[in-house]
Coordinates of C-alpha atoms and ligand atoms in Angstrom, one line a residue:
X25 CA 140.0 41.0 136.3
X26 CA 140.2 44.8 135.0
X27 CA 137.7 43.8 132.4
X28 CA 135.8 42.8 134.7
X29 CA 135.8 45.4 137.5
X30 CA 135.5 47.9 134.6
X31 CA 132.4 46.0 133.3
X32 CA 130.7 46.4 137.1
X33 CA 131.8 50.1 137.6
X34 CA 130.2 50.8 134.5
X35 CA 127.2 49.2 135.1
X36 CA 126.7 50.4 138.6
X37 CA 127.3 53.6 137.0
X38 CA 124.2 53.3 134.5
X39 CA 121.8 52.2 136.6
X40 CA 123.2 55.2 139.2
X41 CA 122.1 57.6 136.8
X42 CA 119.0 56.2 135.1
X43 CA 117.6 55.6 138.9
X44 CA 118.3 59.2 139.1
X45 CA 115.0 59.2 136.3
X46 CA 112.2 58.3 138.9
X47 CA 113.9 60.7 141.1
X48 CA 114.0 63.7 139.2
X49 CA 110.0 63.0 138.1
X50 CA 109.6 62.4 142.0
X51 CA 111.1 65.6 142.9
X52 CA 109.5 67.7 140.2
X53 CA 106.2 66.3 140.5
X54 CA 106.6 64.9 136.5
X55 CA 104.7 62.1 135.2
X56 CA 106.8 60.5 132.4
X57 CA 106.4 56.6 131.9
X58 CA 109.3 55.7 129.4
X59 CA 110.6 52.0 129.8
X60 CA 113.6 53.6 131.7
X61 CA 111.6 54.7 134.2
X62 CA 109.7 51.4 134.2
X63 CA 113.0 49.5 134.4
X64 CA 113.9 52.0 137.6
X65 CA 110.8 51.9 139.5
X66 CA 110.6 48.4 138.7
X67 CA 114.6 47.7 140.2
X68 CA 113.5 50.0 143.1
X69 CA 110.0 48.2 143.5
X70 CA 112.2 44.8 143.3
X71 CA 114.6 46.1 145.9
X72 CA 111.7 47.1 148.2
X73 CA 112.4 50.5 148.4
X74 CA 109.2 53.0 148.6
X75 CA 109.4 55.4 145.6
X76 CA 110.2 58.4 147.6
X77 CA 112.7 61.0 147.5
X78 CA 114.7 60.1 150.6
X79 CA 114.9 56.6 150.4
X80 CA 115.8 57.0 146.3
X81 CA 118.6 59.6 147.0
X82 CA 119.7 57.3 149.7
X83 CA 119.8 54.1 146.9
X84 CA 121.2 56.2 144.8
X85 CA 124.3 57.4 146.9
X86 CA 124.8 53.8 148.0
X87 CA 125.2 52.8 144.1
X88 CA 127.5 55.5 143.4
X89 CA 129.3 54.6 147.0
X90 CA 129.6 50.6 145.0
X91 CA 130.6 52.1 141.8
X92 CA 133.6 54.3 143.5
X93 CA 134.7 51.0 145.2
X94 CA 135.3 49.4 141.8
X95 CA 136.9 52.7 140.4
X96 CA 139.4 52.4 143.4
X97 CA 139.4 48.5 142.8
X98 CA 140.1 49.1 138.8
X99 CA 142.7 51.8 139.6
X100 CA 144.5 49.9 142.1
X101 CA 144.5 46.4 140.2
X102 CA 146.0 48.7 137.3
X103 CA 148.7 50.3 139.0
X104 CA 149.5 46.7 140.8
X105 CA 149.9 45.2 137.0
X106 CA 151.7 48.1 136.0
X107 CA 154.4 48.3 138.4
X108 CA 154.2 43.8 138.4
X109 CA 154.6 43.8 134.5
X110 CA 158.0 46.2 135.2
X111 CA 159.0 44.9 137.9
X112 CA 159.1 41.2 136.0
X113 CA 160.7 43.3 132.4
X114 CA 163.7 44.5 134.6
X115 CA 164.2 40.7 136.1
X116 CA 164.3 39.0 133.3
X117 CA 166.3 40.9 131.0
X118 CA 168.7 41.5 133.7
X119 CA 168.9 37.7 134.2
X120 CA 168.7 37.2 130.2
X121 CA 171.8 40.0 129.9
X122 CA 173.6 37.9 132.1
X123 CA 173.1 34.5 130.0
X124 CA 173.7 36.3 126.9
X125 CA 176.9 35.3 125.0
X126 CA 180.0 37.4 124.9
X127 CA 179.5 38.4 121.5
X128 CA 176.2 40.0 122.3
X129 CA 177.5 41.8 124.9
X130 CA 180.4 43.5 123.0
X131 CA 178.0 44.6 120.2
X132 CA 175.6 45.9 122.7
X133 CA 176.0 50.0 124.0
X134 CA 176.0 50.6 127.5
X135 CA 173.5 53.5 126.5
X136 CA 170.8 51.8 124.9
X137 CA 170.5 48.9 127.3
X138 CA 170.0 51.2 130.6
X139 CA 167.8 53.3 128.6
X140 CA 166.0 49.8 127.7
X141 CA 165.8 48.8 131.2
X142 CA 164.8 51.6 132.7
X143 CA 163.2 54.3 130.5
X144 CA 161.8 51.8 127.9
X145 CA 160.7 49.9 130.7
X146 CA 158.8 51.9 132.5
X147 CA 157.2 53.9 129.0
X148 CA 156.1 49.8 128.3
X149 CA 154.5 48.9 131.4
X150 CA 152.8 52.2 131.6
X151 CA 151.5 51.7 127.7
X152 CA 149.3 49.1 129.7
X153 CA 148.1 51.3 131.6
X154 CA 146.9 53.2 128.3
X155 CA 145.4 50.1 126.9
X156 CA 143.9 49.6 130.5
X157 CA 141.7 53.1 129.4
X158 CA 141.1 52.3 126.2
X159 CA 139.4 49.0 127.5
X160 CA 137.4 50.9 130.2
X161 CA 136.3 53.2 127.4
X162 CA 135.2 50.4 125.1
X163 CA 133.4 49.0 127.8
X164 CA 131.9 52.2 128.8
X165 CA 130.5 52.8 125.3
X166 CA 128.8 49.4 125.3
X167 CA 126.9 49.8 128.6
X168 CA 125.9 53.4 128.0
X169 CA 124.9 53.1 123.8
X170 CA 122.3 50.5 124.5
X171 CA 120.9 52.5 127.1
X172 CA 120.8 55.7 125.2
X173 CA 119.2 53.2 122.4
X174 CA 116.4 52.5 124.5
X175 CA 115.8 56.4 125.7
X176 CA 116.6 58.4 122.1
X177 CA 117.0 56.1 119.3
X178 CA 118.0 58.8 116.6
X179 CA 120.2 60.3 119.3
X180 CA 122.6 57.0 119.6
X181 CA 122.6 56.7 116.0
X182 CA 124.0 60.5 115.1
X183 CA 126.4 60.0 118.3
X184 CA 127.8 56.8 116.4
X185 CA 128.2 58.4 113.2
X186 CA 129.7 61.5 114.8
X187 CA 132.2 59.6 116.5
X188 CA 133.5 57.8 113.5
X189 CA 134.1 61.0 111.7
X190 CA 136.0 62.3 114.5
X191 CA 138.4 59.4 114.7
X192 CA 138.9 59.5 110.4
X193 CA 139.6 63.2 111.2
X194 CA 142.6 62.5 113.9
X195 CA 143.9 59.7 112.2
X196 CA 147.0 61.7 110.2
X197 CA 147.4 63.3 113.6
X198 CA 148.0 59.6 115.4
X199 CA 149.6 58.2 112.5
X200 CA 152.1 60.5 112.8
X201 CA 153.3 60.0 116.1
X202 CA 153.6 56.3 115.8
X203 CA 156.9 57.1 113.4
X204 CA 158.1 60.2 116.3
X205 CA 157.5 57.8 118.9
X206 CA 160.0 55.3 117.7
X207 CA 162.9 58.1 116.5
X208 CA 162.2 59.1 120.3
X209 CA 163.2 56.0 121.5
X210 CA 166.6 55.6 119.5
X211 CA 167.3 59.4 120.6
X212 CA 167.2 58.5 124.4
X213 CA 169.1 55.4 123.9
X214 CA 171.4 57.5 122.2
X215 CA 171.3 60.2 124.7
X216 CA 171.7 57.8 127.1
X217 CA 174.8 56.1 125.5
X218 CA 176.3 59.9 125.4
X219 CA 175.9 61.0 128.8
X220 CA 177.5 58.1 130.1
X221 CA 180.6 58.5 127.6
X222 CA 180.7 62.4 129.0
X223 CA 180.2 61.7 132.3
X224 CA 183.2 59.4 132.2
X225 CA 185.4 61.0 130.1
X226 CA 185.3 64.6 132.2
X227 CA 188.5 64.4 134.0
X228 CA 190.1 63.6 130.6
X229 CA 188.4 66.0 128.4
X230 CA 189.3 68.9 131.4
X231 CA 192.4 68.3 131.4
X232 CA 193.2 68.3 127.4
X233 CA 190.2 71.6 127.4
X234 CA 188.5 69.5 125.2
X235 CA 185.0 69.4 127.6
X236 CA 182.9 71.7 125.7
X237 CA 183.3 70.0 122.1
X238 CA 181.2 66.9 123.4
X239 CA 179.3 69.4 125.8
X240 CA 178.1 71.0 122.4
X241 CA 177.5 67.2 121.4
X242 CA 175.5 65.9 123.8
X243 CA 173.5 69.5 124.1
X244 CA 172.2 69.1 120.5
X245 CA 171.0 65.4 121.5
X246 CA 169.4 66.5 124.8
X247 CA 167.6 69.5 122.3
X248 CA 166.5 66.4 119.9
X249 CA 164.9 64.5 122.2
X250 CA 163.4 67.6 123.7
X251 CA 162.5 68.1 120.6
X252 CA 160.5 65.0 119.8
X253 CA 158.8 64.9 123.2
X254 CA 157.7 68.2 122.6
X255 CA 156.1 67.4 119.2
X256 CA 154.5 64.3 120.3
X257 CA 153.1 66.0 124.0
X258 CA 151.6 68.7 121.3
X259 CA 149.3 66.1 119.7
X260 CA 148.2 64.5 122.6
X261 CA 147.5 68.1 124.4
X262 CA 145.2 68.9 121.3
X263 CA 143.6 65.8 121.1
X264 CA 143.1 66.1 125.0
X265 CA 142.0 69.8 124.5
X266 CA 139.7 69.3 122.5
X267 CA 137.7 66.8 123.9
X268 CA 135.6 68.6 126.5
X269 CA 134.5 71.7 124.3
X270 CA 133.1 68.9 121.9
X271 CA 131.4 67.0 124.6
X272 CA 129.9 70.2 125.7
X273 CA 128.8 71.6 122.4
X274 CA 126.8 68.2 121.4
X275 CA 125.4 68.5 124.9
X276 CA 123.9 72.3 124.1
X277 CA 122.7 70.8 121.1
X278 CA 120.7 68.0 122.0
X279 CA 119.2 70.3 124.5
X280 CA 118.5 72.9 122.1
X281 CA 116.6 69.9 119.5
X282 CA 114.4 68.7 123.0
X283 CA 113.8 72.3 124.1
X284 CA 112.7 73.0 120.0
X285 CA 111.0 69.5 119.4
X286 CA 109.7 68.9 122.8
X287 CA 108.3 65.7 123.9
X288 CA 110.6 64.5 126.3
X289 CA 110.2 65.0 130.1
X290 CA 113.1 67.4 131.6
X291 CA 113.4 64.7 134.3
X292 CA 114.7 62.1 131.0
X293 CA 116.5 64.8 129.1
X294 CA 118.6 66.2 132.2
X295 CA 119.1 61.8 132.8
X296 CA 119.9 61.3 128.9
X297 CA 122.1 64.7 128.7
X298 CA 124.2 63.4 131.8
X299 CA 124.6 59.9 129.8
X300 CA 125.6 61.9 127.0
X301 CA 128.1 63.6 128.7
X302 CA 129.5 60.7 130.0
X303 CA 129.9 58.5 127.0
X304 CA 131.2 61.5 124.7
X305 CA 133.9 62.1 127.6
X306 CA 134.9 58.1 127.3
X307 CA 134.4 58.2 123.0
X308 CA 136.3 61.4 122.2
X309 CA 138.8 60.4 124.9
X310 CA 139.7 57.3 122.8
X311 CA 141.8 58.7 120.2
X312 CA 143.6 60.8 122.8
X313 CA 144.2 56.9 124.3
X314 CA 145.4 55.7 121.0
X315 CA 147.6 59.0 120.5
X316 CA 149.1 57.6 124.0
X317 CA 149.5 53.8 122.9
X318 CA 151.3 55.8 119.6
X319 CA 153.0 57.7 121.3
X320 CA 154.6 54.8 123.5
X321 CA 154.9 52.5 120.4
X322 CA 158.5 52.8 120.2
X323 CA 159.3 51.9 123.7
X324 CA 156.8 48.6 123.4
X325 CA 159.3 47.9 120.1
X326 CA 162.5 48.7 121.8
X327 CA 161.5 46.1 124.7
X328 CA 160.2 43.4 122.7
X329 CA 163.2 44.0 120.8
X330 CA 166.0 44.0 122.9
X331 CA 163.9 40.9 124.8
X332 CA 163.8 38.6 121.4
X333 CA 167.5 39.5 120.4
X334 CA 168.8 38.8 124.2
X335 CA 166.8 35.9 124.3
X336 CA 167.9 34.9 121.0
X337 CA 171.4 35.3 122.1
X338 CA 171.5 32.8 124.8
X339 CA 174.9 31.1 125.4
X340 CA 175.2 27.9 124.4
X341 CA 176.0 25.7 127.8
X342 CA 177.4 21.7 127.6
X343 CA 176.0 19.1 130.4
X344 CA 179.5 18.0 132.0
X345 CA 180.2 19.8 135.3
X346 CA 183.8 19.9 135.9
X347 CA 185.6 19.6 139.4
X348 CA 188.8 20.6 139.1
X349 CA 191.6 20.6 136.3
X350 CA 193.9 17.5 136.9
X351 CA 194.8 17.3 133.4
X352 CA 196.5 19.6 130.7
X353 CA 194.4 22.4 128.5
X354 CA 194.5 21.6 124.8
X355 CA 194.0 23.4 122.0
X356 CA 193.6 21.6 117.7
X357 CA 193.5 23.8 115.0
X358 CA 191.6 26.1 117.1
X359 CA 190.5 29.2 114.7
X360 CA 188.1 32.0 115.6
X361 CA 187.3 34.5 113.2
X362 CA 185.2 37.7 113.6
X363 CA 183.0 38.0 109.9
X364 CA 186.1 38.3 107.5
X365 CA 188.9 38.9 109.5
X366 CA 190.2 35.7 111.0
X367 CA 191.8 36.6 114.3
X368 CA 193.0 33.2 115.3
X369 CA 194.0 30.5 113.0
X370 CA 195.0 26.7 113.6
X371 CA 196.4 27.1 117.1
X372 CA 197.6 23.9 118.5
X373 CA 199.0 24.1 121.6
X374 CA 199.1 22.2 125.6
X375 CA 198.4 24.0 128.2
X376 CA 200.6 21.6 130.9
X377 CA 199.3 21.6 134.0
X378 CA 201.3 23.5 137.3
X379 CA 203.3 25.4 134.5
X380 CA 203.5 29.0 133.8
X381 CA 202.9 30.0 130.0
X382 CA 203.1 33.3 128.5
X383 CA 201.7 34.7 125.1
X384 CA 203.4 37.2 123.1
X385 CA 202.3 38.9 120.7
X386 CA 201.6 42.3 118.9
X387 CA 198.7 44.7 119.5
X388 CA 196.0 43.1 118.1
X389 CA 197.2 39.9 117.6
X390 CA 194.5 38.1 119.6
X391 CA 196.3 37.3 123.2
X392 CA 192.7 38.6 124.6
X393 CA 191.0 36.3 122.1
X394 CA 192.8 34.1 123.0
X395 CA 192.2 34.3 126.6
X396 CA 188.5 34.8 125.9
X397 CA 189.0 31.4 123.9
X398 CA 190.2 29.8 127.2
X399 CA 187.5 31.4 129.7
X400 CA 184.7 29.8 127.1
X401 CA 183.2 33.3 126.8
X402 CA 184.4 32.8 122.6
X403 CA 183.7 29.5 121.0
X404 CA 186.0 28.2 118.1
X405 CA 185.0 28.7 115.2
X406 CA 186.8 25.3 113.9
X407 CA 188.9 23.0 115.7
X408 CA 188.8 22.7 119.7
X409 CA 189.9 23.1 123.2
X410 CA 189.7 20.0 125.4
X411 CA 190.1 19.2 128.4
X412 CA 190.8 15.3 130.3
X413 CA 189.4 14.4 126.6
X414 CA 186.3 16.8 126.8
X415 CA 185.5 19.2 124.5
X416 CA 185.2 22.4 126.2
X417 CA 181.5 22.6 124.3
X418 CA 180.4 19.5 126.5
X419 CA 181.0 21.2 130.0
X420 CA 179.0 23.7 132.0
X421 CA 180.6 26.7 131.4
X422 CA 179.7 27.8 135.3
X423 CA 181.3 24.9 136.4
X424 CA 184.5 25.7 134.2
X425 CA 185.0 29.4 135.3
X426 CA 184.6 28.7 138.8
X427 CA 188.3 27.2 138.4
X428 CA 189.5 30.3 136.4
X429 CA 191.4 32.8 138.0
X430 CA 191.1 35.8 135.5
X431 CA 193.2 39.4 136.0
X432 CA 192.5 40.8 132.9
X433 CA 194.0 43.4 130.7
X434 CA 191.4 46.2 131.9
X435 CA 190.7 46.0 135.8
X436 CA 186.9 45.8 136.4
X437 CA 186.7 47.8 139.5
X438 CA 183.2 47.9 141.2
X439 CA 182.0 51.1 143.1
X440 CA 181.9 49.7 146.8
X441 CA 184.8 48.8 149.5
X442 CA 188.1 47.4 148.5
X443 CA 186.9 44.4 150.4
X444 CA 184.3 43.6 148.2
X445 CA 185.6 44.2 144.8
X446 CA 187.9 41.9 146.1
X447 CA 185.8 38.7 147.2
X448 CA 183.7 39.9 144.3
X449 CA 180.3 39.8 146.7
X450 CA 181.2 35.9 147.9
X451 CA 181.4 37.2 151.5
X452 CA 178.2 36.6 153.5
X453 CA 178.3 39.9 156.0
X454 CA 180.1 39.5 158.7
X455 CA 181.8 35.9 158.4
X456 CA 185.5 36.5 159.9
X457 CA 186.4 33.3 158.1
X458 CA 186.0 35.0 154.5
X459 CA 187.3 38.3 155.8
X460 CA 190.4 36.9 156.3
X461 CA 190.4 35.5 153.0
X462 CA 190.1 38.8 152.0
X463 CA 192.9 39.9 154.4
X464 CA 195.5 37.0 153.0
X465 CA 193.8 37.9 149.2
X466 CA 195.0 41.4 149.5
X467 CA 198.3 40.3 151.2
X468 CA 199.3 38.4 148.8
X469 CA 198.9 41.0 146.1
X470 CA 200.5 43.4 147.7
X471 CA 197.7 45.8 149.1
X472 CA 198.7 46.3 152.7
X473 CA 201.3 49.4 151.8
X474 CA 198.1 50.9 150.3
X475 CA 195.7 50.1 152.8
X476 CA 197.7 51.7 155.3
X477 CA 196.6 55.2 154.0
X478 CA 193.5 54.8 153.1
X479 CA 190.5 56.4 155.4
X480 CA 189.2 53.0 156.4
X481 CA 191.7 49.9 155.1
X482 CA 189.4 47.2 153.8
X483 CA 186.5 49.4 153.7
X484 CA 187.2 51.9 151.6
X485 CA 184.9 53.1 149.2
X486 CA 187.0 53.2 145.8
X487 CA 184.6 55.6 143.7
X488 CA 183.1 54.8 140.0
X489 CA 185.4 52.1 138.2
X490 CA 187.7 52.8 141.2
X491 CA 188.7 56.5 139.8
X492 CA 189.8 57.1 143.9
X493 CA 192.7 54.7 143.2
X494 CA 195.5 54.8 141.3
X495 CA 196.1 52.8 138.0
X496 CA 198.7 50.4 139.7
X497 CA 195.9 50.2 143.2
X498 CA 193.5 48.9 141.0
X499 CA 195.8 46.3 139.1
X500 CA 196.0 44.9 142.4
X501 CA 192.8 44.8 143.7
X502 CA 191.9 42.8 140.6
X503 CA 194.5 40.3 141.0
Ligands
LIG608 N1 184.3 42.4 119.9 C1 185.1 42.5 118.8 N2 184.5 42.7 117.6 C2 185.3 42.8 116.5 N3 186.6 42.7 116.5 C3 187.3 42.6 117.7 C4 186.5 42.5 118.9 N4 187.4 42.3 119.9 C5 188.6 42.3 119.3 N5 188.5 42.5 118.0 C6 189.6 42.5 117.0 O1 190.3 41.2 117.2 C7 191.7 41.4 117.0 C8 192.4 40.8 118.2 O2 192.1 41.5 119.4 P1 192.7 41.2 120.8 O3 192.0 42.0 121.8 O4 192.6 39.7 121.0 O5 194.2 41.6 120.6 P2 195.3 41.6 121.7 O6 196.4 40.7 121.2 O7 194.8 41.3 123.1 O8 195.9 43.1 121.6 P3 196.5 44.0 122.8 O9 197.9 43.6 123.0 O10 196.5 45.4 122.1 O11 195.7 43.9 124.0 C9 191.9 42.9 116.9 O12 192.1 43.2 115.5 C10 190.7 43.5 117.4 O13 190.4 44.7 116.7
LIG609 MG1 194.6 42.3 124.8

């Protein structure tokens, strides 16, 4: 579709300006029969439009008119895939995050996947919009070459060459940025990683007057990535700057060989300048384009990255959906290791049913593991965990944790009401039957001395990881 638009704009554009060539000789009271002209007075002859000056300018206007509506066409259709393209990135690797395994997750850093999904993100999808341009350009240069072909030979040839040698001459210029680009993007995950550890850790580092050592730290990584953005805008401002002075001069020059050689009518060589113009501003934009695409490259790697390894890192799911647990939990020779360190090894144990069990152990003896064992979030690395007979690698996992009532050893408090980190967002708005859930949820766990004096009970916003509570507040809430 955007080649195509592009393709109709640009020819619309053409024949705007070479019907410009019967007007010009019209108005000036020239007599020049080149075949452009031919061709014009022929499309206008065709069109059964008199070859006058009014009706002319009026076919000429309505082309240009056309050709703006497939500008705005091509533009919007852009910005549509654009914003579609992001819009679908987000999605799915939010949904793919989600359906990663547990291991993926824990060797994952906060940082680098929001800068991923958002700044990445965003730097890819508008990298489109880049190769969108380049496109247009291409397109561009093979509508208006042929045509300056047919009105200066020689001139499209020199123009050809002269192009080339500007691209061989920018090339370290590109090249270069291609390796920034990519250090840029591993500096704003990085960045991003660091800010989030600050912002969280202020309170802390207040209190102990430690705030302005990581301050200093995460100054020097904003500076970096300053830095790098600086050095990469630089290239594309030159290559950007330098475009219309060149246009221009080639311009004065062809003028200057016409005015010297003569031959020409003004009427073609004021038609064939404004070609000229035009195709030099799409040809020695290009490698400002491909300075863009470079200097986006490492945020077209960091997606496609992070999307292969997320996708790569599916968890595995069995086909068995369980209903409830009417039978006891088992574990054979269950071992789990992490590379060389074996964290668990042959645990057998029943897990009866109705009875309470407790695991004790030293720090870092694998109780978490353990429970991460039983939630399926870890898979054995030998033996198994069954259940009625089945192999805890035969169920639905989805199936099995909706039965699992987990408080674990760090709270995951959500910033919204107490209400909703406790339902966990199971609540349809405004279903009384669910509220008082809720209501019996948070009796049970003791709440209701708490809820008394807070601002508005149930509702009660409890801040970012629930900082307006206190430690044993949130304990609650999450059981
Ligand atoms: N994601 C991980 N990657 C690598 N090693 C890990 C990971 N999670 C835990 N470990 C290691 O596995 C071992 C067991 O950890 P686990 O969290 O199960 O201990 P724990 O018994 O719950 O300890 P605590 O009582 O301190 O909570 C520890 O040595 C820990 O360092
Ligand atoms: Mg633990």
């Amino acid at each position: 579709m955007l080649v195509m638009l592009a393709l109709i704009g640009g020819l619309l554009d053409v024949i705007g300006i070479v019907s410009l060539l019967p007007l010009l000789q019209v108005a000036m009271g020239e007599v020049d029969e080149n075949a452009m002209t031919r061709a014009a007075v022929q499309m206008m002859a065709t069109l059964g439009i008199p070859t006058e000056f009014k009706s002319m300018a009026l076919l000429i206007v309505a082309i240009f008119l056309a050709k703006g509506t497939f500008v705005f066409a091509h533009s919007f259709w852009t910005i549509h895939t654009i914003t579609t393209v992001r819009k679908n990135i987000q999605t799915r690797l939010t949904k793919r995050i989600g359906d990663a395994s547990f291991t993926f997750y824990t060797e994952q850093d906060t940082g680098h996947v929001i800068n991923v999904l958002t700044n990445e993100t965003r730097r890819f999808a508008s990298a489109l919009k880049v190769f969108g341009q380049v496109l247009v350009g291409l397109i561009y240069i093979i509508i208006y070459v042929p045509t300056i072909l047919a009105l200066q030979f020689d001139l499209a040839l020199t123009l050809v060459v002269a192009t080339l040698a500007v691209f061989v001459a920018v090339r370290p210029l590109i090249e270069r940025t291609r390796l920034l680009s990519i250090s840029a993007s591993a500096q704003n995950s990085a960045l991003a990683s660091e800010l989030i550890q600050f912002v969280h850790a202020i309170p802390y580092l207040k209190a102990t007057a430690t705030l302005s050592n990581l301050r200093r730290h995460v100054r020097g990584r904003v500076k970096e990535v300053a830095r790098l953005d600086l050095r990469m805008g630089l290239r594309t401002a030159i290559l950007g700057g330098f475009k219309e002075p060149v246009a221009v001069a080639v311009l004065i020059l062809y003028i200057l060989v016409e005015v010297e050689i003569g031959g020409g009518s003004l009427a073609s060589v004021a038609v064939v300048a404004l070609l000229l113009y035009r195709l030099l501003n799409q040809t020695l934009g290009l490698p400002a384009s491909f300075q863009r695409i470079n200097q986006l490259t490492g945020s077209i790697t960091f997606v496609v990255d992070f999307t292969r390894d997320v996708t790569d890192a599916a968890e595995p799911n069995g086909p068995n959906l369980i209903e409830s647990i009417d039978s006891d939990i088992n574990f054979s020779n269950v071992s789990f290791s992490r590379g060389e360190q074996n964290i668990l090894r042959n645990i057998t144990l029943t897990i009866p049913r109705h009875q309470t069990i407790g695991i004790v152990g030293e720090s870092g003896a694998g109780k978490t593991t353990f429970f991460n064992l039983l939630t399926g979030l870890l898979d054995p690395n030998d033996g198994a965990i069954t259940i009625a007979d089945q192999d805890y690698r035969e169920l639905d996992r989805q199936s099995l944790r909706r039965l699992i009532g987990y408080v674990p050893q760090d709270p995951v408090i959500i910033n919204d009401t107490i209400a909703n980190n406790i339902s966990l967002y199971a609540c349809p708005p405004n279903d009384p039957d669910c509220r008082a859930q809720v209501d019996s949820a948070a009796a049970a766990a003791n709440c209701e001395s708490f809820l008394q004096i807070t601002p508005s009970g149930l509702n009660t916003m409890v801040g970012d990881r629930g900082m307006r509570l206190s430690g044993g507040q949130r304990q609650r809430i999450a059981i």
